[in-house]
mmCIF file of C-alpha atoms and ligand atoms in Angstrom:
data_model
loop_
_atom_site.group_PDB
_atom_site.id
_atom_site.type_symbol
_atom_site.label_atom_id
_atom_site.label_comp_id
_atom_site.label_asym_id
_atom_site.label_seq_id
_atom_site.Cartn_x
_atom_site.Cartn_y
_atom_site.Cartn_z
ATOM 1 C CA UNK A 29 12.445 -90.336 -59.842
ATOM 2 C CA UNK A 30 12.214 -91.821 -56.377
ATOM 3 C CA UNK A 31 12.861 -95.304 -57.671
ATOM 4 C CA UNK A 32 15.910 -93.988 -59.610
ATOM 5 C CA UNK A 33 17.223 -92.553 -56.430
ATOM 6 C CA UNK A 34 16.656 -95.674 -54.498
ATOM 7 C CA UNK A 35 18.599 -97.564 -57.153
ATOM 8 C CA UNK A 36 21.764 -95.455 -56.771
ATOM 9 C CA UNK A 37 23.896 -96.749 -53.844
ATOM 10 C CA UNK A 38 24.595 -94.510 -50.834
ATOM 11 C CA UNK A 39 27.880 -92.762 -51.267
ATOM 12 C CA UNK A 40 30.502 -94.396 -48.917
ATOM 13 C CA UNK A 41 32.903 -92.515 -46.798
ATOM 14 C CA UNK A 42 36.404 -93.327 -47.457
ATOM 15 C CA UNK A 43 39.002 -92.989 -44.597
ATOM 16 C CA UNK A 44 42.667 -92.222 -44.880
ATOM 17 C CA UNK A 45 45.478 -91.764 -42.207
ATOM 18 C CA UNK A 46 47.966 -90.292 -44.564
ATOM 19 C CA UNK A 47 47.827 -88.062 -47.588
ATOM 20 C CA UNK A 48 47.114 -90.394 -50.537
ATOM 21 C CA UNK A 49 49.750 -90.538 -53.327
ATOM 22 C CA UNK A 50 49.139 -88.078 -56.096
ATOM 23 C CA UNK A 51 46.616 -86.142 -54.209
ATOM 24 C CA UNK A 52 48.829 -82.870 -54.039
ATOM 25 C CA UNK A 53 49.110 -82.669 -57.844
ATOM 26 C CA UNK A 54 46.003 -84.370 -59.400
ATOM 27 C CA UNK A 55 43.795 -82.012 -61.446
ATOM 28 C CA UNK A 56 40.455 -81.706 -59.704
ATOM 29 C CA UNK A 57 38.448 -83.280 -62.458
ATOM 30 C CA UNK A 58 40.625 -86.399 -62.251
ATOM 31 C CA UNK A 59 40.341 -86.544 -58.433
ATOM 32 C CA UNK A 60 38.192 -89.712 -58.678
ATOM 33 C CA UNK A 61 41.349 -91.540 -59.860
ATOM 34 C CA UNK A 62 42.886 -91.026 -56.446
ATOM 35 C CA UNK A 63 39.854 -90.956 -54.199
ATOM 36 C CA UNK A 64 36.877 -93.212 -55.069
ATOM 37 C CA UNK A 65 34.404 -91.009 -53.199
ATOM 38 C CA UNK A 66 33.860 -88.643 -50.334
ATOM 39 C CA UNK A 67 36.851 -88.871 -48.112
ATOM 40 C CA UNK A 68 38.028 -88.033 -44.671
ATOM 41 C CA UNK A 69 41.870 -87.618 -44.543
ATOM 42 C CA UNK A 70 43.743 -87.334 -41.158
ATOM 43 C CA UNK A 71 47.021 -85.288 -41.624
ATOM 44 C CA UNK A 72 49.379 -85.433 -38.783
ATOM 45 C CA UNK A 73 50.586 -82.278 -37.122
ATOM 46 C CA UNK A 74 52.488 -80.942 -34.184
ATOM 47 C CA UNK A 75 49.650 -79.590 -32.274
ATOM 48 C CA UNK A 76 46.166 -80.787 -31.312
ATOM 49 C CA UNK A 77 43.187 -80.601 -31.266
ATOM 50 C CA UNK A 78 42.841 -80.871 -35.065
ATOM 51 C CA UNK A 79 41.484 -78.191 -37.346
ATOM 52 C CA UNK A 80 38.701 -79.516 -39.648
ATOM 53 C CA UNK A 81 38.795 -78.357 -43.200
ATOM 54 C CA UNK A 82 36.173 -79.231 -45.835
ATOM 55 C CA UNK A 83 36.352 -78.607 -49.621
ATOM 56 C CA UNK A 84 34.358 -79.493 -52.656
ATOM 57 C CA UNK A 85 31.058 -79.909 -51.002
ATOM 58 C CA UNK A 86 30.021 -78.153 -54.211
ATOM 59 C CA UNK A 87 31.914 -79.904 -57.124
ATOM 60 C CA UNK A 88 32.386 -76.764 -59.179
ATOM 61 C CA UNK A 89 33.953 -74.746 -56.231
ATOM 62 C CA UNK A 90 37.436 -75.610 -56.659
ATOM 63 C CA UNK A 91 39.364 -72.876 -54.671
ATOM 64 C CA UNK A 92 39.319 -74.796 -51.355
ATOM 65 C CA UNK A 93 40.845 -77.934 -53.003
ATOM 66 C CA UNK A 94 43.420 -76.015 -54.884
ATOM 67 C CA UNK A 95 44.430 -74.169 -51.706
ATOM 68 C CA UNK A 96 44.796 -77.485 -49.890
ATOM 69 C CA UNK A 97 46.972 -78.896 -52.623
ATOM 70 C CA UNK A 98 49.185 -75.859 -52.368
ATOM 71 C CA UNK A 99 49.274 -76.165 -48.689
ATOM 72 C CA UNK A 100 50.433 -79.874 -48.869
ATOM 73 C CA UNK A 101 53.096 -78.956 -51.412
ATOM 74 C CA UNK A 102 54.299 -75.660 -49.692
ATOM 75 C CA UNK A 103 54.525 -77.298 -46.207
ATOM 76 C CA UNK A 104 55.771 -80.655 -47.522
ATOM 77 C CA UNK A 105 53.066 -82.370 -45.599
ATOM 78 C CA UNK A 106 53.648 -85.706 -47.396
ATOM 79 C CA UNK A 107 56.843 -85.915 -45.541
ATOM 80 C CA UNK A 108 56.783 -83.419 -42.614
ATOM 81 C CA UNK A 109 54.002 -82.987 -39.954
ATOM 82 C CA UNK A 110 51.598 -79.925 -40.329
ATOM 83 C CA UNK A 111 51.915 -77.153 -37.816
ATOM 84 C CA UNK A 112 48.637 -78.578 -36.285
ATOM 85 C CA UNK A 113 46.654 -81.725 -36.891
ATOM 86 C CA UNK A 114 44.198 -81.448 -39.839
ATOM 87 C CA UNK A 115 41.126 -83.497 -40.607
ATOM 88 C CA UNK A 116 40.326 -82.819 -44.279
ATOM 89 C CA UNK A 117 36.957 -83.744 -45.792
ATOM 90 C CA UNK A 118 36.751 -83.765 -49.580
ATOM 91 C CA UNK A 119 33.190 -83.963 -50.543
ATOM 92 C CA UNK A 120 31.462 -84.328 -53.962
ATOM 93 C CA UNK A 121 34.263 -85.797 -56.029
ATOM 94 C CA UNK A 122 31.721 -87.081 -58.605
ATOM 95 C CA UNK A 123 30.391 -83.682 -59.282
ATOM 96 C CA UNK A 124 33.821 -82.138 -59.373
ATOM 97 C CA UNK A 125 34.849 -84.486 -62.176
ATOM 98 C CA UNK A 126 31.923 -82.870 -64.142
ATOM 99 C CA UNK A 127 32.636 -79.292 -62.841
ATOM 100 C CA UNK A 128 29.067 -78.953 -61.509
ATOM 101 C CA UNK A 129 27.597 -77.931 -58.168
ATOM 102 C CA UNK A 130 25.915 -81.317 -57.659
ATOM 103 C CA UNK A 131 24.804 -84.215 -59.949
ATOM 104 C CA UNK A 132 21.141 -84.207 -60.999
ATOM 105 C CA UNK A 133 20.051 -87.155 -59.032
ATOM 106 C CA UNK A 134 21.892 -85.975 -55.854
ATOM 107 C CA UNK A 135 21.058 -83.643 -53.052
ATOM 108 C CA UNK A 136 23.350 -80.582 -52.399
ATOM 109 C CA UNK A 137 26.200 -81.796 -50.249
ATOM 110 C CA UNK A 138 26.034 -78.760 -48.128
ATOM 111 C CA UNK A 139 22.399 -79.439 -47.285
ATOM 112 C CA UNK A 140 22.767 -82.948 -45.936
ATOM 113 C CA UNK A 141 24.243 -82.159 -42.351
ATOM 114 C CA UNK A 142 20.896 -82.256 -40.737
ATOM 115 C CA UNK A 143 18.131 -84.798 -41.623
ATOM 116 C CA UNK A 144 17.700 -88.548 -42.021
ATOM 117 C CA UNK A 145 15.777 -89.257 -45.266
ATOM 118 C CA UNK A 146 18.447 -89.555 -47.916
ATOM 119 C CA UNK A 147 21.522 -91.922 -48.259
ATOM 120 C CA UNK A 148 23.723 -88.826 -48.266
ATOM 121 C CA UNK A 149 22.461 -88.100 -44.776
ATOM 122 C CA UNK A 150 24.165 -91.302 -43.638
ATOM 123 C CA UNK A 151 27.324 -90.075 -45.122
ATOM 124 C CA UNK A 152 27.085 -86.793 -43.303
ATOM 125 C CA UNK A 153 26.285 -88.634 -40.103
ATOM 126 C CA UNK A 154 29.444 -90.817 -40.505
ATOM 127 C CA UNK A 155 31.557 -87.743 -40.943
ATOM 128 C CA UNK A 156 30.070 -85.953 -37.866
ATOM 129 C CA UNK A 157 30.368 -89.150 -35.729
ATOM 130 C CA UNK A 158 34.015 -89.437 -36.470
ATOM 131 C CA UNK A 159 34.454 -85.830 -35.548
ATOM 132 C CA UNK A 160 32.378 -86.063 -32.353
ATOM 133 C CA UNK A 161 34.952 -88.398 -31.088
ATOM 134 C CA UNK A 162 37.540 -85.599 -30.483
ATOM 135 C CA UNK A 163 37.767 -82.014 -29.605
ATOM 136 C CA UNK A 164 38.298 -79.714 -32.612
ATOM 137 C CA UNK A 165 40.310 -76.491 -32.795
ATOM 138 C CA UNK A 166 38.043 -74.874 -35.536
ATOM 139 C CA UNK A 167 36.045 -75.740 -38.585
ATOM 140 C CA UNK A 168 36.609 -74.145 -42.014
ATOM 141 C CA UNK A 169 34.351 -74.952 -44.966
ATOM 142 C CA UNK A 170 35.622 -73.407 -48.260
ATOM 143 C CA UNK A 171 33.288 -72.341 -51.104
ATOM 144 C CA UNK A 172 33.110 -70.186 -54.156
ATOM 145 C CA UNK A 173 30.114 -68.377 -55.603
ATOM 146 C CA UNK A 174 28.935 -67.508 -59.068
ATOM 147 C CA UNK A 175 27.906 -63.880 -59.063
ATOM 148 C CA UNK A 176 29.966 -60.891 -58.274
ATOM 149 C CA UNK A 177 30.505 -60.889 -54.492
ATOM 150 C CA UNK A 178 33.337 -59.663 -52.044
ATOM 151 C CA UNK A 179 35.218 -62.462 -50.364
ATOM 152 C CA UNK A 180 33.426 -62.982 -47.061
ATOM 153 C CA UNK A 181 33.164 -65.368 -44.220
ATOM 154 C CA UNK A 182 29.910 -66.839 -42.823
ATOM 155 C CA UNK A 183 29.012 -67.895 -39.276
ATOM 156 C CA UNK A 184 26.076 -69.512 -37.850
ATOM 157 C CA UNK A 185 26.573 -68.315 -34.102
ATOM 158 C CA UNK A 186 27.604 -64.775 -33.053
ATOM 159 C CA UNK A 187 29.992 -65.884 -30.130
ATOM 160 C CA UNK A 188 32.982 -63.723 -30.116
ATOM 161 C CA UNK A 189 35.326 -66.619 -31.186
ATOM 162 C CA UNK A 190 33.263 -67.198 -34.224
ATOM 163 C CA UNK A 191 33.297 -63.496 -35.296
ATOM 164 C CA UNK A 192 37.077 -63.272 -34.693
ATOM 165 C CA UNK A 193 37.625 -66.347 -36.701
ATOM 166 C CA UNK A 194 35.614 -64.893 -39.609
ATOM 167 C CA UNK A 195 37.171 -61.485 -39.211
ATOM 168 C CA UNK A 196 40.607 -62.996 -39.841
ATOM 169 C CA UNK A 197 39.341 -63.777 -43.335
ATOM 170 C CA UNK A 198 37.468 -60.672 -44.104
ATOM 171 C CA UNK A 199 35.814 -57.561 -42.677
ATOM 172 C CA UNK A 200 32.666 -58.677 -44.473
ATOM 173 C CA UNK A 201 30.888 -61.320 -42.366
ATOM 174 C CA UNK A 202 27.520 -62.882 -43.031
ATOM 175 C CA UNK A 203 25.627 -64.501 -40.040
ATOM 176 C CA UNK A 204 22.898 -66.903 -41.161
ATOM 177 C CA UNK A 205 20.799 -69.593 -39.636
ATOM 178 C CA UNK A 206 19.081 -70.655 -42.771
ATOM 179 C CA UNK A 207 19.691 -72.968 -44.609
ATOM 180 C CA UNK A 208 20.301 -74.799 -41.259
ATOM 181 C CA UNK A 209 21.394 -78.130 -43.082
ATOM 182 C CA UNK A 210 24.961 -76.728 -43.904
ATOM 183 C CA UNK A 211 28.086 -78.306 -42.419
ATOM 184 C CA UNK A 212 29.227 -75.125 -40.671
ATOM 185 C CA UNK A 213 26.064 -75.087 -38.597
ATOM 186 C CA UNK A 214 26.481 -78.752 -37.636
ATOM 187 C CA UNK A 215 30.104 -78.097 -36.539
ATOM 188 C CA UNK A 216 29.062 -74.846 -34.733
ATOM 189 C CA UNK A 217 28.094 -77.061 -31.854
ATOM 190 C CA UNK A 218 31.622 -78.443 -31.666
ATOM 191 C CA UNK A 219 34.028 -75.511 -32.185
ATOM 192 C CA UNK A 220 34.207 -72.089 -33.711
ATOM 193 C CA UNK A 221 33.108 -72.642 -37.366
ATOM 194 C CA UNK A 222 33.239 -70.597 -40.560
ATOM 195 C CA UNK A 223 32.332 -70.823 -44.143
ATOM 196 C CA UNK A 224 34.709 -68.914 -46.450
ATOM 197 C CA UNK A 225 33.213 -67.447 -49.635
ATOM 198 C CA UNK A 226 36.282 -66.965 -51.933
ATOM 199 C CA UNK A 227 34.760 -65.307 -54.941
ATOM 200 C CA UNK A 228 34.444 -67.178 -58.208
ATOM 201 C CA UNK A 229 36.309 -70.372 -58.863
ATOM 202 C CA UNK A 230 39.427 -70.116 -60.765
ATOM 203 C CA UNK A 231 40.384 -66.609 -59.564
ATOM 204 C CA UNK A 232 43.918 -66.302 -58.196
ATOM 205 C CA UNK A 233 42.841 -63.686 -55.515
ATOM 206 C CA UNK A 234 40.359 -66.208 -54.027
ATOM 207 C CA UNK A 235 43.038 -68.908 -53.989
ATOM 208 C CA UNK A 236 45.823 -66.916 -52.394
ATOM 209 C CA UNK A 237 43.163 -65.640 -49.796
ATOM 210 C CA UNK A 238 42.006 -69.095 -48.686
ATOM 211 C CA UNK A 239 45.605 -70.438 -48.642
ATOM 212 C CA UNK A 240 46.908 -67.560 -46.437
ATOM 213 C CA UNK A 241 43.945 -67.983 -44.129
ATOM 214 C CA UNK A 242 44.603 -71.741 -43.710
ATOM 215 C CA UNK A 243 48.231 -71.084 -42.856
ATOM 216 C CA UNK A 244 47.027 -68.540 -40.342
ATOM 217 C CA UNK A 245 44.603 -71.055 -38.805
ATOM 218 C CA UNK A 246 47.321 -73.737 -38.649
ATOM 219 C CA UNK A 247 49.993 -71.540 -37.183
ATOM 220 C CA UNK A 248 48.309 -68.901 -35.018
ATOM 221 C CA UNK A 249 48.022 -69.740 -31.386
ATOM 222 C CA UNK A 250 44.438 -69.854 -29.888
ATOM 223 C CA UNK A 251 44.778 -66.536 -28.062
ATOM 224 C CA UNK A 252 45.398 -64.650 -31.214
ATOM 225 C CA UNK A 253 43.283 -66.710 -33.693
ATOM 226 C CA UNK A 254 40.064 -66.353 -31.606
ATOM 227 C CA UNK A 255 40.625 -62.810 -30.462
ATOM 228 C CA UNK A 256 39.923 -59.537 -32.192
ATOM 229 C CA UNK A 257 42.436 -58.448 -34.789
ATOM 230 C CA UNK A 258 43.959 -55.040 -34.454
ATOM 231 C CA UNK A 259 41.691 -53.593 -36.881
ATOM 232 C CA UNK A 260 38.371 -54.373 -35.345
ATOM 233 C CA UNK A 261 36.049 -52.873 -38.117
ATOM 234 C CA UNK A 262 33.506 -55.326 -39.184
ATOM 235 C CA UNK A 263 30.535 -55.285 -41.566
ATOM 236 C CA UNK A 264 28.306 -58.015 -40.125
ATOM 237 C CA UNK A 265 25.157 -58.794 -42.162
ATOM 238 C CA UNK A 266 22.413 -61.143 -41.194
ATOM 239 C CA UNK A 267 20.639 -63.165 -43.848
ATOM 240 C CA UNK A 268 16.881 -62.782 -43.359
ATOM 241 C CA UNK A 269 15.280 -64.218 -46.464
ATOM 242 C CA UNK A 270 15.956 -66.266 -49.570
ATOM 243 C CA UNK A 271 14.698 -65.620 -53.090
ATOM 244 C CA UNK A 272 13.881 -68.496 -55.369
ATOM 245 C CA UNK A 273 12.408 -69.031 -58.780
ATOM 246 C CA UNK A 274 10.473 -71.994 -60.125
ATOM 247 C CA UNK A 275 12.662 -74.340 -62.333
ATOM 248 C CA UNK A 276 10.474 -73.812 -65.431
ATOM 249 C CA UNK A 277 11.032 -69.970 -65.499
ATOM 250 C CA UNK A 278 12.952 -68.846 -68.552
ATOM 251 C CA UNK A 279 15.382 -66.142 -67.705
ATOM 252 C CA UNK A 280 17.408 -63.667 -69.589
ATOM 253 C CA UNK A 281 19.733 -60.957 -68.554
ATOM 254 C CA UNK A 282 20.478 -57.581 -70.220
ATOM 255 C CA UNK A 283 19.085 -57.209 -73.740
ATOM 256 C CA UNK A 284 16.871 -60.224 -73.954
ATOM 257 C CA UNK A 285 16.356 -61.179 -77.495
ATOM 258 C CA UNK A 286 14.640 -64.511 -76.834
ATOM 259 C CA UNK A 287 11.214 -64.827 -75.346
ATOM 260 C CA UNK A 288 11.805 -65.149 -71.646
ATOM 261 C CA UNK A 289 9.528 -64.870 -68.579
ATOM 262 C CA UNK A 290 11.851 -62.498 -66.891
ATOM 263 C CA UNK A 291 14.520 -60.308 -68.319
ATOM 264 C CA UNK A 292 16.780 -59.108 -65.416
ATOM 265 C CA UNK A 293 19.087 -56.199 -65.564
ATOM 266 C CA UNK A 294 22.531 -57.017 -66.693
ATOM 267 C CA UNK A 295 24.491 -55.652 -63.852
ATOM 268 C CA UNK A 296 22.290 -57.656 -61.145
ATOM 269 C CA UNK A 297 25.137 -59.199 -59.301
ATOM 270 C CA UNK A 298 26.858 -55.757 -58.932
ATOM 271 C CA UNK A 299 23.953 -55.197 -56.316
ATOM 272 C CA UNK A 300 25.419 -57.832 -53.968
ATOM 273 C CA UNK A 301 26.503 -56.327 -50.701
ATOM 274 C CA UNK A 302 25.113 -52.940 -51.519
ATOM 275 C CA UNK A 303 22.286 -51.028 -50.012
ATOM 276 C CA UNK A 304 19.531 -51.193 -52.701
ATOM 277 C CA UNK A 305 16.852 -48.603 -52.179
ATOM 278 C CA UNK A 306 13.009 -49.265 -52.444
ATOM 279 C CA UNK A 307 11.741 -49.004 -56.001
ATOM 280 C CA UNK A 308 15.003 -50.295 -57.547
ATOM 281 C CA UNK A 309 14.204 -52.130 -60.860
ATOM 282 C CA UNK A 310 15.595 -55.627 -60.881
ATOM 283 C CA UNK A 311 14.039 -56.657 -64.378
ATOM 284 C CA UNK A 312 11.063 -56.769 -66.524
ATOM 285 C CA UNK A 313 8.412 -59.620 -66.451
ATOM 286 C CA UNK A 314 6.698 -60.680 -69.567
ATOM 287 C CA UNK A 315 3.558 -61.305 -67.668
ATOM 288 C CA UNK A 316 1.352 -59.346 -65.385
ATOM 289 C CA UNK A 317 2.743 -61.253 -62.400
ATOM 290 C CA UNK A 318 6.396 -62.393 -61.596
ATOM 291 C CA UNK A 319 7.399 -65.777 -60.213
ATOM 292 C CA UNK A 320 9.968 -64.684 -57.723
ATOM 293 C CA UNK A 321 9.378 -65.966 -54.153
ATOM 294 C CA UNK A 322 10.825 -64.455 -51.106
ATOM 295 C CA UNK A 323 10.823 -66.933 -48.015
ATOM 296 C CA UNK A 324 12.008 -65.658 -44.606
ATOM 297 C CA UNK A 325 13.974 -67.601 -41.970
ATOM 298 C CA UNK A 326 10.649 -68.826 -40.398
ATOM 299 C CA UNK A 327 9.716 -70.330 -43.789
ATOM 300 C CA UNK A 328 6.940 -67.591 -44.186
ATOM 301 C CA UNK A 329 6.306 -66.216 -47.701
ATOM 302 C CA UNK A 330 7.154 -62.391 -47.555
ATOM 303 C CA UNK A 331 7.583 -61.741 -51.310
ATOM 304 C CA UNK A 332 5.032 -58.907 -51.390
ATOM 305 C CA UNK A 333 7.066 -57.015 -48.700
ATOM 306 C CA UNK A 334 10.194 -57.167 -50.818
ATOM 307 C CA UNK A 335 9.229 -57.419 -54.399
ATOM 308 C CA UNK A 336 6.548 -55.708 -56.257
ATOM 309 C CA UNK A 337 5.372 -55.272 -59.908
ATOM 310 C CA UNK A 338 5.160 -51.752 -61.374
ATOM 311 C CA UNK A 339 3.511 -52.184 -64.742
ATOM 312 C CA UNK A 340 5.850 -54.899 -65.874
ATOM 313 C CA UNK A 341 8.906 -53.820 -64.011
ATOM 314 C CA UNK A 342 10.018 -56.006 -61.131
ATOM 315 C CA UNK A 343 11.071 -53.489 -58.375
ATOM 316 C CA UNK A 344 12.237 -53.818 -54.765
ATOM 317 C CA UNK A 345 9.470 -53.069 -52.362
ATOM 318 C CA UNK A 346 11.814 -51.858 -49.515
ATOM 319 C CA UNK A 347 15.312 -51.197 -48.878
ATOM 320 C CA UNK A 348 17.457 -54.345 -48.936
ATOM 321 C CA UNK A 349 21.027 -55.707 -49.048
ATOM 322 C CA UNK A 350 21.291 -58.728 -51.495
ATOM 323 C CA UNK A 351 23.922 -61.297 -51.556
ATOM 324 C CA UNK A 352 24.729 -64.142 -54.006
ATOM 325 C CA UNK A 353 22.580 -62.597 -56.798
ATOM 326 C CA UNK A 354 23.772 -64.501 -59.781
ATOM 327 C CA UNK A 355 23.329 -64.582 -63.416
ATOM 328 C CA UNK A 356 23.917 -68.373 -63.586
ATOM 329 C CA UNK A 357 20.723 -70.155 -64.317
ATOM 330 C CA UNK A 358 21.948 -73.580 -63.343
ATOM 331 C CA UNK A 359 22.832 -72.255 -59.945
ATOM 332 C CA UNK A 360 19.532 -70.258 -59.586
ATOM 333 C CA UNK A 361 17.602 -73.514 -60.158
ATOM 334 C CA UNK A 362 19.868 -75.782 -58.142
ATOM 335 C CA UNK A 363 20.301 -73.370 -55.155
ATOM 336 C CA UNK A 364 18.531 -70.022 -55.354
ATOM 337 C CA UNK A 365 18.505 -66.520 -56.914
ATOM 338 C CA UNK A 366 20.062 -65.037 -53.883
ATOM 339 C CA UNK A 367 19.610 -63.922 -50.422
ATOM 340 C CA UNK A 368 18.279 -60.643 -48.662
ATOM 341 C CA UNK A 369 20.381 -59.374 -45.760
ATOM 342 C CA UNK A 370 20.222 -56.653 -43.197
ATOM 343 C CA UNK A 371 23.052 -55.070 -41.227
ATOM 344 C CA UNK A 372 23.693 -56.895 -37.781
ATOM 345 C CA UNK A 373 24.977 -54.606 -35.164
ATOM 346 C CA UNK A 374 27.103 -56.890 -33.179
ATOM 347 C CA UNK A 375 30.775 -57.173 -32.528
ATOM 348 C CA UNK A 376 31.378 -53.513 -33.213
HETATM 349 ZN ZN1 ZN B 1 29.205 -73.619 -52.327
#
């Protein structure tokens, strides 16, 4: 595997000072015909410092890219300046062509923003180096997820400007420090930085929400964008642990007809962002053990605290609030099964 990786050239960063022709209309799966690879595009605006917007770090999460295309068309950005300078990063174009989160031989493009070992780390470094040359107004990284989740914004610092920037997108806010290799964390050292989770790809609601948010970020003055909105009510959650499953685990959901190692409840992702009491059944294990692992933010295994086996039932060991529980097996193996959160009483 390592040799194979070494044979694949490092992705180059492509730079543009104007919006490339056809970009506003090209279908996302044909984007590689306009942009040969990861691209940083400077879009001129009437105010500085620029806002940094990143999309398609995950190739199947198209909402951010579609919102940007709409923004370019609606505001006529190919002929007119934007309300504010924009630096746009379009990430994993090769994965977007295939409609997948990442290609098999690649790392996750939202886990390369800290570290040195991979060619993709150099790509991330090139982007960060470019951005470090100037002041930034704010950084917005746009994502989708696969399970049923509300739209929410994530922050990696709890400074008021971060909370208010997130609150403008949603009253549901997730504060996390792990995984720490994400772009929003790297940019949190430069400016208020948020990650938007816009529901599942292809949903109109997520697209409208992302587009409207970008318009606000581009047009609202600093004293409004980074101040508390009139409705200050927030639900801030703190991600405290991640649940993973080994790649060779066979999974099923609902009425599992085939032989599987674990058959999870069909409405698993309905549990996201709800308070799940201790003793809640998540699924049934075919064996006398289960292969779920819960790892906390300090990289300690805390599985027994959160998950236990009651005969063959997999049940929660203590009250928890899940996020990103998904029934998409590829995502479970490429990313994780989901996260465990707790309420975070700040910014009330
Ligand atoms: Zn994502």
